Coordinates of C-alpha atoms and ligand atoms in Angstrom, one line a residue:
M150 CA 64.8 113.3 107.3
N151 CA 61.1 113.2 106.5
T152 CA 60.8 113.1 102.8
A153 CA 57.0 113.2 102.8
V154 CA 56.5 116.8 101.7
T155 CA 53.1 117.9 100.2
L156 CA 53.6 119.2 96.7
P157 CA 51.0 121.7 95.7
T158 CA 51.1 120.3 92.2
T159 CA 50.0 116.9 93.3
Q160 CA 46.4 116.2 93.8
Q161 CA 46.1 114.9 97.3
T162 CA 43.5 112.2 97.1
P163 CA 42.3 110.6 100.2
Q164 CA 44.4 107.6 99.2
A165 CA 47.5 109.7 98.9
E166 CA 47.0 111.0 102.4
Q167 CA 46.5 107.5 103.7
N168 CA 49.7 106.2 102.2
L169 CA 52.3 104.4 104.3
G170 CA 54.6 107.4 104.3
Q171 CA 57.8 107.5 102.4
I172 CA 60.7 105.3 103.1
N173 CA 63.5 107.4 104.4
R174 CA 66.3 106.6 102.0
P175 CA 68.6 108.5 99.6
M176 CA 66.8 109.2 96.4
I177 CA 67.1 110.8 93.0
A178 CA 64.3 113.2 92.1
I179 CA 63.1 113.3 88.5
L180 CA 61.3 116.5 87.5
D181 CA 58.9 115.5 84.7
F182 CA 58.6 117.9 81.8
G183 CA 56.2 115.7 79.9
S184 CA 58.6 113.1 78.4
Q185 CA 57.2 109.7 77.6
Y186 CA 60.4 108.4 79.2
S187 CA 60.2 110.0 82.7
E188 CA 59.0 106.8 84.3
L189 CA 61.6 104.9 82.5
I190 CA 64.4 107.1 83.9
A191 CA 63.0 106.2 87.4
R192 CA 63.0 102.5 86.6
R193 CA 66.6 102.7 85.3
I194 CA 67.8 104.4 88.4
R195 CA 66.0 101.9 90.6
E196 CA 67.8 99.2 88.6
T197 CA 71.0 100.6 90.1
Q198 CA 69.4 100.0 93.5
V199 CA 68.9 103.7 94.2
Y200 CA 65.4 104.9 95.0
S201 CA 63.9 107.4 92.5
E202 CA 60.7 109.3 92.2
V203 CA 59.0 111.3 89.4
L204 CA 57.8 114.7 90.5
S205 CA 56.1 117.6 88.8
Y206 CA 58.4 120.1 87.0
R207 CA 56.7 122.7 89.2
T208 CA 58.3 121.3 92.3
T209 CA 60.1 124.3 93.9
A210 CA 63.6 124.6 95.1
A211 CA 62.3 124.9 98.6
Q212 CA 60.4 121.7 98.3
L213 CA 63.4 120.0 96.9
R214 CA 65.5 121.2 99.7
Q215 CA 63.1 119.7 102.1
L216 CA 63.1 116.4 100.1
N217 CA 66.8 116.5 100.1
P218 CA 67.5 114.2 97.1
K219 CA 71.0 113.2 96.4
G220 CA 70.5 114.2 92.8
I221 CA 68.0 115.7 90.4
I222 CA 67.2 114.7 86.9
L223 CA 65.3 117.0 84.5
S224 CA 63.4 114.9 82.0
G225 CA 62.9 115.4 78.3
G226 CA 59.7 116.9 77.1
P227 CA 57.8 117.7 73.9
N228 CA 58.3 121.5 74.0
S229 CA 60.9 123.9 72.7
V230 CA 62.3 126.0 75.5
Y231 CA 61.3 129.1 73.5
D232 CA 57.6 128.1 73.3
N233 CA 55.3 130.5 75.2
R234 CA 53.9 127.5 77.0
A235 CA 57.1 125.7 77.6
P236 CA 57.3 124.4 81.2
H237 CA 60.2 125.9 83.2
C238 CA 61.6 124.9 86.5
D239 CA 62.2 127.1 89.5
P240 CA 65.5 128.8 88.6
E241 CA 66.6 128.5 92.3
I242 CA 67.2 124.8 91.8
W243 CA 70.5 125.6 90.0
H244 CA 71.8 127.0 93.3
L245 CA 70.8 124.2 95.6
G246 CA 74.2 122.6 95.4
I247 CA 72.6 119.2 94.5
P248 CA 73.9 117.5 91.3
I249 CA 71.6 117.9 88.4
L250 CA 71.4 116.0 85.1
G251 CA 69.3 117.5 82.3
V252 CA 68.2 115.1 79.7
C253 CA 67.3 116.4 76.2
Y254 CA 64.7 119.2 77.0
G255 CA 66.1 119.2 80.6
M256 CA 69.5 120.0 79.2
Q257 CA 68.2 122.7 76.9
L258 CA 66.3 124.3 79.8
M259 CA 69.6 124.3 81.9
V260 CA 71.4 126.0 79.0
N261 CA 68.6 128.5 78.5
Q262 CA 68.2 129.4 82.1
L263 CA 71.9 129.7 82.8
G264 CA 72.8 132.1 80.0
G265 CA 73.6 129.8 77.0
E266 CA 71.8 129.6 73.8
V267 CA 69.4 126.9 72.3
A268 CA 68.2 127.1 68.8
R269 CA 66.3 125.1 66.2
S270 CA 68.8 122.9 64.4
D271 CA 69.0 122.9 60.6
R272 CA 68.8 119.1 60.9
G273 CA 67.1 117.5 63.9
E274 CA 68.5 114.2 65.1
Y275 CA 66.2 111.3 65.6
G276 CA 67.2 107.8 66.2
K277 CA 70.6 106.2 66.9
A278 CA 73.8 108.3 66.8
A279 CA 77.4 107.5 67.6
L280 CA 78.6 109.6 70.5
F281 CA 82.2 110.8 70.5
I282 CA 83.5 111.5 73.9
D283 CA 85.6 114.6 74.5
D284 CA 86.0 114.2 78.3
P285 CA 86.1 110.5 79.3
T286 CA 86.1 111.2 83.0
D287 CA 83.3 111.8 85.4
L288 CA 79.9 111.2 83.7
F289 CA 81.6 109.2 80.9
T290 CA 83.8 106.9 82.9
N291 CA 83.5 103.4 81.3
V292 CA 81.3 104.7 78.5
D293 CA 82.9 103.6 75.2
D294 CA 83.9 106.3 72.7
G295 CA 81.5 105.9 69.7
S296 CA 78.8 104.3 71.8
T297 CA 75.3 104.3 70.2
M298 CA 72.9 106.7 71.9
W299 CA 69.3 107.5 71.2
M300 CA 68.5 111.0 70.0
S301 CA 65.2 112.7 69.6
H302 CA 65.5 116.5 69.2
G303 CA 64.8 119.4 66.9
D304 CA 66.5 122.0 69.0
S305 CA 70.2 122.0 69.9
V306 CA 72.6 123.8 72.2
K307 CA 74.3 126.6 70.1
Q308 CA 76.3 128.1 72.9
M309 CA 77.1 126.7 76.4
P310 CA 76.4 128.8 79.4
P311 CA 79.4 130.3 81.2
G312 CA 81.4 127.8 83.3
F313 CA 80.3 124.8 81.1
E314 CA 82.6 122.5 79.2
L315 CA 82.0 120.1 76.3
L316 CA 81.9 116.4 77.3
A317 CA 80.7 114.8 74.0
H318 CA 79.5 115.4 70.5
T319 CA 77.9 113.5 67.6
D320 CA 78.2 114.2 63.9
N321 CA 75.1 116.3 63.9
T322 CA 75.2 117.7 67.4
P323 CA 78.3 119.6 68.5
C324 CA 77.1 119.9 72.1
A325 CA 75.7 116.4 72.8
A326 CA 76.9 116.4 76.5
I327 CA 78.1 119.3 78.6
A328 CA 79.0 120.0 82.3
N329 CA 79.8 122.6 84.8
H330 CA 82.0 120.3 86.9
Q331 CA 82.3 122.7 89.7
K332 CA 78.6 123.1 90.2
K333 CA 77.9 119.5 89.3
L334 CA 75.5 120.5 86.6
Y335 CA 75.3 118.1 83.6
G336 CA 73.3 118.0 80.4
V337 CA 72.9 115.3 77.8
Q338 CA 71.1 115.8 74.5
F339 CA 70.4 112.0 74.1
H340 CA 68.3 109.6 76.1
P341 CA 70.5 107.4 78.3
E342 CA 67.4 105.7 79.7
V343 CA 66.2 103.9 76.6
V344 CA 67.5 100.5 75.7
H345 CA 68.9 101.6 72.4
S346 CA 71.4 103.8 74.2
I347 CA 74.2 101.3 74.6
G348 CA 76.3 103.4 77.0
G349 CA 73.2 104.7 78.8
L350 CA 73.3 102.6 81.9
P351 CA 77.0 103.1 82.7
L352 CA 76.3 106.9 82.4
I353 CA 73.3 106.7 84.7
R354 CA 75.5 104.7 87.2
N355 CA 78.2 107.3 87.0
F356 CA 75.7 110.0 87.8
V357 CA 74.1 108.1 90.6
Y358 CA 77.1 106.6 92.3
H359 CA 80.1 108.9 91.5
I360 CA 78.5 112.3 91.1
C361 CA 75.6 112.0 93.5
K362 CA 77.4 109.6 95.9
C363 CA 74.5 107.3 96.3
E364 CA 74.8 103.9 97.9
P365 CA 72.8 100.9 96.5
T366 CA 70.2 100.9 99.2
W367 CA 67.0 100.2 97.2
T368 CA 67.0 96.5 97.5
T369 CA 64.1 94.0 97.8
S370 CA 65.1 92.8 101.2
A371 CA 65.4 96.4 102.5
F372 CA 62.0 97.2 101.1
V373 CA 60.4 94.2 102.6
E374 CA 61.9 94.9 106.1
E375 CA 60.9 98.5 106.0
S376 CA 57.4 97.9 104.7
I377 CA 56.8 95.3 107.4
R378 CA 58.0 97.8 110.0
E379 CA 55.8 100.6 108.6
I380 CA 52.7 98.3 108.2
R381 CA 53.0 97.4 111.9
A382 CA 53.5 101.0 113.0
K383 CA 50.5 102.1 111.0
V384 CA 48.1 99.3 111.6
G385 CA 48.9 98.6 115.3
N386 CA 46.5 96.0 116.6
K387 CA 43.7 96.8 114.1
R388 CA 42.2 94.5 111.5
V389 CA 42.9 94.7 107.8
L390 CA 40.7 93.5 104.9
L391 CA 42.1 92.4 101.6
A392 CA 40.4 91.4 98.4
L393 CA 42.5 88.6 97.0
S394 CA 42.2 88.0 93.2
G395 CA 45.1 85.6 92.7
G396 CA 47.1 88.0 90.6
V397 CA 50.7 88.9 91.5
D398 CA 49.8 92.3 93.1
S399 CA 47.1 91.1 95.5
S400 CA 49.0 87.9 96.3
T401 CA 52.2 89.9 97.1
L402 CA 50.2 92.3 99.2
A403 CA 48.7 89.4 101.1
F404 CA 52.1 87.9 101.8
L405 CA 53.6 91.2 102.9
L406 CA 50.7 92.0 105.2
H407 CA 50.6 88.5 106.6
K408 CA 54.2 88.7 107.4
A409 CA 53.7 92.0 109.1
I410 CA 50.4 91.5 111.0
G411 CA 49.6 87.7 110.8
D412 CA 46.0 87.0 111.7
Q413 CA 45.0 90.6 111.9
L414 CA 44.7 90.3 108.1
T415 CA 41.6 88.8 106.5
C416 CA 41.8 87.8 102.8
V417 CA 38.5 87.6 101.0
F418 CA 38.3 85.8 97.7
I419 CA 35.1 86.6 95.8
D420 CA 34.3 84.0 93.3
Q421 CA 32.3 85.7 90.6
G422 CA 32.2 82.5 88.6
F423 CA 34.5 84.0 85.9
M424 CA 37.8 82.4 86.8
R425 CA 39.5 79.8 84.7
K426 CA 38.9 76.1 85.3
Y427 CA 40.2 74.9 88.7
E428 CA 41.6 78.3 89.6
P429 CA 39.4 79.3 92.6
E430 CA 39.9 76.0 94.3
R431 CA 43.6 76.1 93.6
L432 CA 44.1 79.6 94.8
V433 CA 42.3 79.0 98.1
K434 CA 44.1 75.7 98.7
L435 CA 47.5 77.3 97.9
F436 CA 47.0 80.1 100.3
Q437 CA 45.5 78.0 103.1
E438 CA 47.6 74.9 102.9
Q439 CA 50.9 76.0 101.5
F440 CA 51.2 79.6 102.8
H441 CA 49.0 79.2 105.9
I442 CA 47.2 82.4 105.1
S443 CA 43.5 81.9 105.7
V444 CA 41.2 83.0 102.9
E445 CA 37.5 83.6 103.3
Y446 CA 35.9 82.1 100.1
V447 CA 32.7 83.9 99.0
N448 CA 30.7 82.0 96.4
A449 CA 28.9 84.8 94.5
R450 CA 28.5 82.9 91.2
D451 CA 24.7 83.0 91.2
S452 CA 24.3 86.6 92.0
F453 CA 26.8 87.7 89.2
L454 CA 25.0 85.5 86.7
K455 CA 21.6 86.8 87.7
A456 CA 22.8 90.4 87.4
L457 CA 24.1 89.7 83.9
A458 CA 21.1 87.8 82.6
G459 CA 20.0 89.2 79.2
V460 CA 22.9 91.7 79.0
T461 CA 25.0 91.7 75.9
D462 CA 26.6 95.1 75.7
P463 CA 30.3 94.8 76.7
E464 CA 30.5 98.1 78.6
E465 CA 27.2 97.4 80.4
K466 CA 28.6 93.9 81.3
R467 CA 31.7 95.5 82.8
R468 CA 29.6 98.1 84.7
I469 CA 27.3 95.5 86.2
I470 CA 30.2 93.2 87.2
G471 CA 32.0 96.2 88.9
H472 CA 28.9 97.2 90.7
E473 CA 28.1 93.6 91.8
F474 CA 31.7 93.2 93.0
I475 CA 31.5 96.2 95.2
H476 CA 28.2 95.1 96.6
T477 CA 29.5 91.6 97.4
F478 CA 32.6 93.0 98.9
E479 CA 30.6 95.3 101.2
E480 CA 28.6 92.4 102.3
A481 CA 31.7 90.4 103.0
S482 CA 33.3 93.2 104.9
K483 CA 30.2 93.3 107.2
K484 CA 30.1 89.6 107.6
F485 CA 33.8 89.1 108.5
G486 CA 34.4 92.6 110.0
P487 CA 34.5 95.1 111.5
F488 CA 37.8 96.2 109.8
D489 CA 39.7 99.4 110.2
Y490 CA 41.9 99.2 107.2
L491 CA 41.5 98.1 103.6
A492 CA 44.7 96.9 101.8
Q493 CA 45.0 98.0 98.2
G494 CA 47.5 96.9 95.6
T495 CA 48.1 100.4 94.2
L496 CA 51.3 100.5 92.2
Y497 CA 53.7 103.4 91.5
P498 CA 52.5 104.0 87.9
D499 CA 48.9 104.5 89.2
V500 CA 50.2 107.0 91.7
I501 CA 52.2 109.0 89.0
E502 CA 49.2 109.0 86.7
S503 CA 46.7 110.0 89.3
A504 CA 49.0 112.6 90.8
D505 CA 48.3 114.9 87.8
T506 CA 51.8 116.1 87.9
N507 CA 51.9 117.2 84.3
V508 CA 49.3 119.9 84.1
D509 CA 50.5 123.2 82.7
P510 CA 49.7 125.8 85.3
Q511 CA 48.8 128.5 82.7
T512 CA 46.7 126.5 80.3
G513 CA 45.6 123.6 82.5
E514 CA 46.7 121.3 79.7
R515 CA 48.3 118.0 80.4
V516 CA 52.0 118.0 79.3
A517 CA 52.4 114.2 79.1
V518 CA 49.8 112.2 77.4
K519 CA 49.3 108.7 78.9
I520 CA 46.7 106.4 77.5
K521 CA 45.7 103.7 79.8
S522 CA 42.3 102.4 80.5
H523 CA 42.6 99.5 82.9
H524 CA 39.3 98.5 84.2
N525 CA 39.6 96.7 87.5
V526 CA 37.0 94.8 89.3
G527 CA 39.1 95.2 92.3
G528 CA 38.7 99.0 92.1
L529 CA 36.7 99.7 95.2
P530 CA 34.5 102.8 95.8
K531 CA 36.0 105.8 97.5
D532 CA 33.3 106.0 100.1
L533 CA 34.0 102.7 101.8
R534 CA 34.8 103.9 105.3
F535 CA 38.2 102.3 105.6
K536 CA 41.6 103.7 106.0
L537 CA 43.9 102.5 103.3
V538 CA 47.1 100.5 103.5
E539 CA 49.0 100.5 100.2
P540 CA 52.4 99.1 100.8
L541 CA 53.1 98.6 97.1
R542 CA 52.5 102.2 96.0
K543 CA 56.1 102.9 95.6
L544 CA 56.8 99.9 93.4
F545 CA 56.8 99.3 89.6
K546 CA 55.4 96.0 88.5
D547 CA 58.8 94.3 88.0
E548 CA 59.7 95.4 91.6
V549 CA 56.4 93.8 92.9
R550 CA 57.5 90.6 91.2
K551 CA 60.9 90.7 92.9
V552 CA 59.3 91.3 96.2
G553 CA 56.7 88.5 95.6
R554 CA 59.5 86.1 94.8
S555 CA 61.6 87.2 97.7
I556 CA 58.8 86.4 100.2
G557 CA 58.2 83.0 98.7
L558 CA 55.4 83.5 96.2
P559 CA 55.6 80.6 93.6
E560 CA 56.6 81.4 90.0
E561 CA 53.2 80.4 88.8
I562 CA 51.8 83.5 90.5
V563 CA 54.8 85.8 90.1
N564 CA 55.0 85.3 86.3
R565 CA 51.4 84.5 85.3
H566 CA 49.8 86.1 82.3
P567 CA 47.6 89.1 82.9
F568 CA 43.9 88.2 83.6
P569 CA 41.2 90.8 83.4
G570 CA 39.2 91.6 86.5
P571 CA 35.8 90.7 84.8
G572 CA 37.5 87.4 83.8
L573 CA 35.7 85.0 81.4
A574 CA 32.6 87.1 81.4
I575 CA 34.3 89.3 78.8
R576 CA 35.5 86.3 76.9
V577 CA 32.0 84.9 76.6
I578 CA 30.9 87.3 73.9
G579 CA 27.4 88.6 74.4
E580 CA 25.1 87.2 77.1
V581 CA 26.9 85.3 79.8
T582 CA 25.3 82.0 80.9
A583 CA 26.4 79.2 83.1
E584 CA 26.4 76.8 80.1
R585 CA 28.6 79.2 78.0
L586 CA 31.0 79.8 80.8
N587 CA 31.5 76.0 81.3
I588 CA 32.1 75.5 77.6
L589 CA 34.6 78.3 77.5
R590 CA 36.4 77.0 80.7
D591 CA 36.9 73.6 79.1
A592 CA 38.2 75.1 75.8
D593 CA 40.4 77.5 77.7
L594 CA 41.9 74.7 79.8
I595 CA 43.0 72.9 76.6
V596 CA 44.7 76.1 75.3
R597 CA 46.6 76.4 78.6
Q598 CA 47.5 72.7 78.8
E599 CA 49.0 72.7 75.3
I600 CA 50.9 75.9 75.8
N601 CA 52.3 74.8 79.2
Q602 CA 53.2 71.3 78.0
R603 CA 55.3 72.6 75.2
G604 CA 57.1 75.2 77.4
L605 CA 55.6 78.1 75.4
Y606 CA 53.9 79.9 78.3
H607 CA 56.5 82.6 78.6
D608 CA 56.7 83.1 74.9
Y609 CA 53.3 84.8 75.0
W610 CA 51.8 87.7 76.8
Q611 CA 48.5 86.0 76.9
A612 CA 46.9 82.9 75.5
F613 CA 43.2 82.2 75.9
A614 CA 40.0 81.2 74.3
V615 CA 36.9 83.3 73.4
L616 CA 33.4 81.9 72.9
L617 CA 31.2 83.5 70.2
P618 CA 27.4 83.6 70.7
I619 CA 26.7 82.2 67.3
R620 CA 26.4 78.7 65.9
S621 CA 27.7 77.2 62.7
V622 CA 27.2 73.9 61.0
G623 CA 29.7 71.0 61.2
V624 CA 29.8 67.3 60.8
M625 CA 31.0 64.8 63.3
G626 CA 30.9 61.1 62.4
D627 CA 27.8 61.0 60.3
Q628 CA 26.0 63.6 62.3
R629 CA 25.3 67.2 61.5
T630 CA 26.4 69.5 64.3
Y631 CA 25.2 73.0 65.0
A632 CA 27.4 74.5 67.7
Y633 CA 29.5 77.4 69.0
P634 CA 32.8 78.5 67.6
V635 CA 35.8 79.1 69.8
V636 CA 38.4 81.7 68.9
L637 CA 42.0 81.3 70.0
R638 CA 43.6 84.6 71.1
I639 CA 47.3 84.2 71.6
V640 CA 49.4 87.4 71.6
T641 CA 52.9 88.8 72.2
S642 CA 53.3 92.2 73.8
E643 CA 55.7 94.3 75.9
D644 CA 53.2 96.0 78.1
G645 CA 49.6 95.2 76.8
M646 CA 49.3 98.7 75.2
T647 CA 50.2 97.3 71.8
A648 CA 50.2 93.6 70.8
D649 CA 50.8 91.3 67.9
W650 CA 49.2 87.9 67.2
A651 CA 51.6 85.2 68.1
R652 CA 53.1 83.0 65.3
V653 CA 52.0 79.8 67.1
P654 CA 53.4 76.7 65.4
Y655 CA 50.8 75.1 63.1
D656 CA 51.1 71.8 64.8
V657 CA 50.2 73.4 68.2
L658 CA 47.2 75.1 66.7
E659 CA 46.2 71.8 65.1
V660 CA 46.3 69.9 68.4
M661 CA 44.4 72.7 70.2
S662 CA 41.7 72.7 67.5
N663 CA 41.4 68.9 67.4
R664 CA 41.2 68.6 71.1
I665 CA 38.7 71.4 71.6
V666 CA 36.3 70.1 69.0
N667 CA 36.6 66.6 70.2
E668 CA 36.6 67.1 73.9
V669 CA 34.5 70.2 74.5
K670 CA 30.8 69.5 74.0
G671 CA 29.0 72.4 72.4
V672 CA 32.0 73.5 70.2
N673 CA 32.4 72.4 66.6
R674 CA 34.7 75.0 65.1
V675 CA 38.0 76.7 66.1
A676 CA 39.3 80.0 64.7
F677 CA 42.6 81.8 65.3
D678 CA 42.5 85.6 65.8
I679 CA 45.2 87.2 63.6
T680 CA 44.5 90.8 64.5
S681 CA 47.2 93.0 66.1
K682 CA 46.5 95.7 68.7
P683 CA 45.8 98.3 67.4
P684 CA 43.4 98.1 65.6
G685 CA 42.1 95.1 67.6
T686 CA 42.3 95.0 71.4
I687 CA 43.6 91.9 73.2
E688 CA 40.3 91.1 74.9
W689 CA 37.3 90.8 72.6
E690 CA 35.1 92.9 74.9
Ligands
XMP982 P1 42.8 95.2 75.9 O1 41.7 94.3 75.7 O2 42.4 96.6 76.3 O3 43.7 94.7 77.2 O4 43.8 95.2 74.7 C1 44.9 95.1 77.5 C2 45.4 94.3 78.7 O5 44.5 94.6 79.8 C3 43.9 93.5 80.3 N1 42.5 93.9 80.7 C4 42.1 94.1 82.0 N2 42.8 93.9 83.1 N3 40.9 94.5 84.3 C5 42.2 94.2 84.3 O6 42.8 94.0 85.4 C6 40.1 94.7 83.2 O7 39.0 95.0 83.3 C7 40.8 94.4 82.0 N4 40.4 94.5 80.7 C8 41.5 94.1 79.9 C9 43.9 92.5 79.2 O8 43.8 91.2 79.6 C10 45.2 92.8 78.5 O9 46.3 92.2 79.2

């Protein structure tokens, strides 16, 4: 079975065409109707070790037949099935003979298209609700009666389509779960994928294992083995170039490629001069000495500093750094090349987002709104004349970590805090100079040392120092000082999209402050940033 069909709804970028090809394994297809949880459904299914992909709601029955998933899930969505612009699925999918689970909007669509009735409820149901199970077999095996499930709906099923039976209800929603057992069509009004739904995971397992008859084949070791085979088949005896940053994605990528093609891989580490203290040396040493993966070290510190001289605007700084990175990378590719392939650490969420799966065909409007502006220095121009190898493009971040761990990447890389592509250049506020970078590096090292030493590293999403381009007056000994302030930015977060300032114990802040002012020449004041995101951002620039 070749599952790599071309969906007309998916923008075929050159990268997508160059992808490694899909892994031929049983999968659950999720048709996305614009729910913020579509991606989460895929992750939950993958947690059961069954492969899952998010596809456009416009995927046709013929395309699905070709894909041959073991099951289909119709996601929730913001619309009412009666809206003029409500997204509908190809009605032929009900006749494919493939088990289907409709979630929230997906259930209402099923009811609407199969001859039942959906109507606006007198009372919508939002938040937690106790689910009372009327049929404890099949989908609800091992789901406790009275389980808490997460609801979020204004419309409800008023009448089930012919052939359907009631599986569960809540106090407010008479038809909270329904099924046509014979046709293996199921609908749930709640969201089993969210953590608040206590019986959600058993329900997903029942659907995946018992109803769709999937086996748990989506495992890290199976992924590694198949990726290695596919990388070898694709690359042959050609050479591959990889820009190593030291983050978990590029490091895992390097490991995987090295396992697959050994010395045909060249890793280039471009030192822009914006890494944390000791990190460039450490990274190169770790790869060369411990992992025996050779790394070409490119010292580009001077050219980056020169390009940034006199520049204070944050966006302009980012633009210049991005531009300089591409230029340096091109030079490096000539110097160490020629190369046929470029390895990129594209992940699955980037693929879903760039796939533009959620555009309404009539209006051209996006159905799901995802806000994400990650600026990555590693983002290389489209016109570099390389073919792409993107072995991680099917993985979520937590899956990359699992793969990284399984192939021997140390915890310090697998679980490290996020670090922005432009590095310390966006933490030296205003103009970046060598002197300011050095001051910031020393202060930042103290922050990290204190956090690590107290075992607090994993309590925080990020913990770092920011240097402000102003001076204030202080006194040390009997001397007046006039020096820079450093700001401590220590935050907790789930995903970087929102964040809160961490309630760091006072004595830890005290030690950091004392050490920074005493040990870092050029700093005489330390402040602690107590702004959440929003309205602040995590980085200062
Ligand atoms: P903000 O500052 O937008 O940051 O709240 C959110 C998360 O993204 C990281 N970040 C970046 N990561 N390249 C990256 O790879 C970048 O240019 C970049 N800018 C911000 C930031 O550290 C935080 O984790």
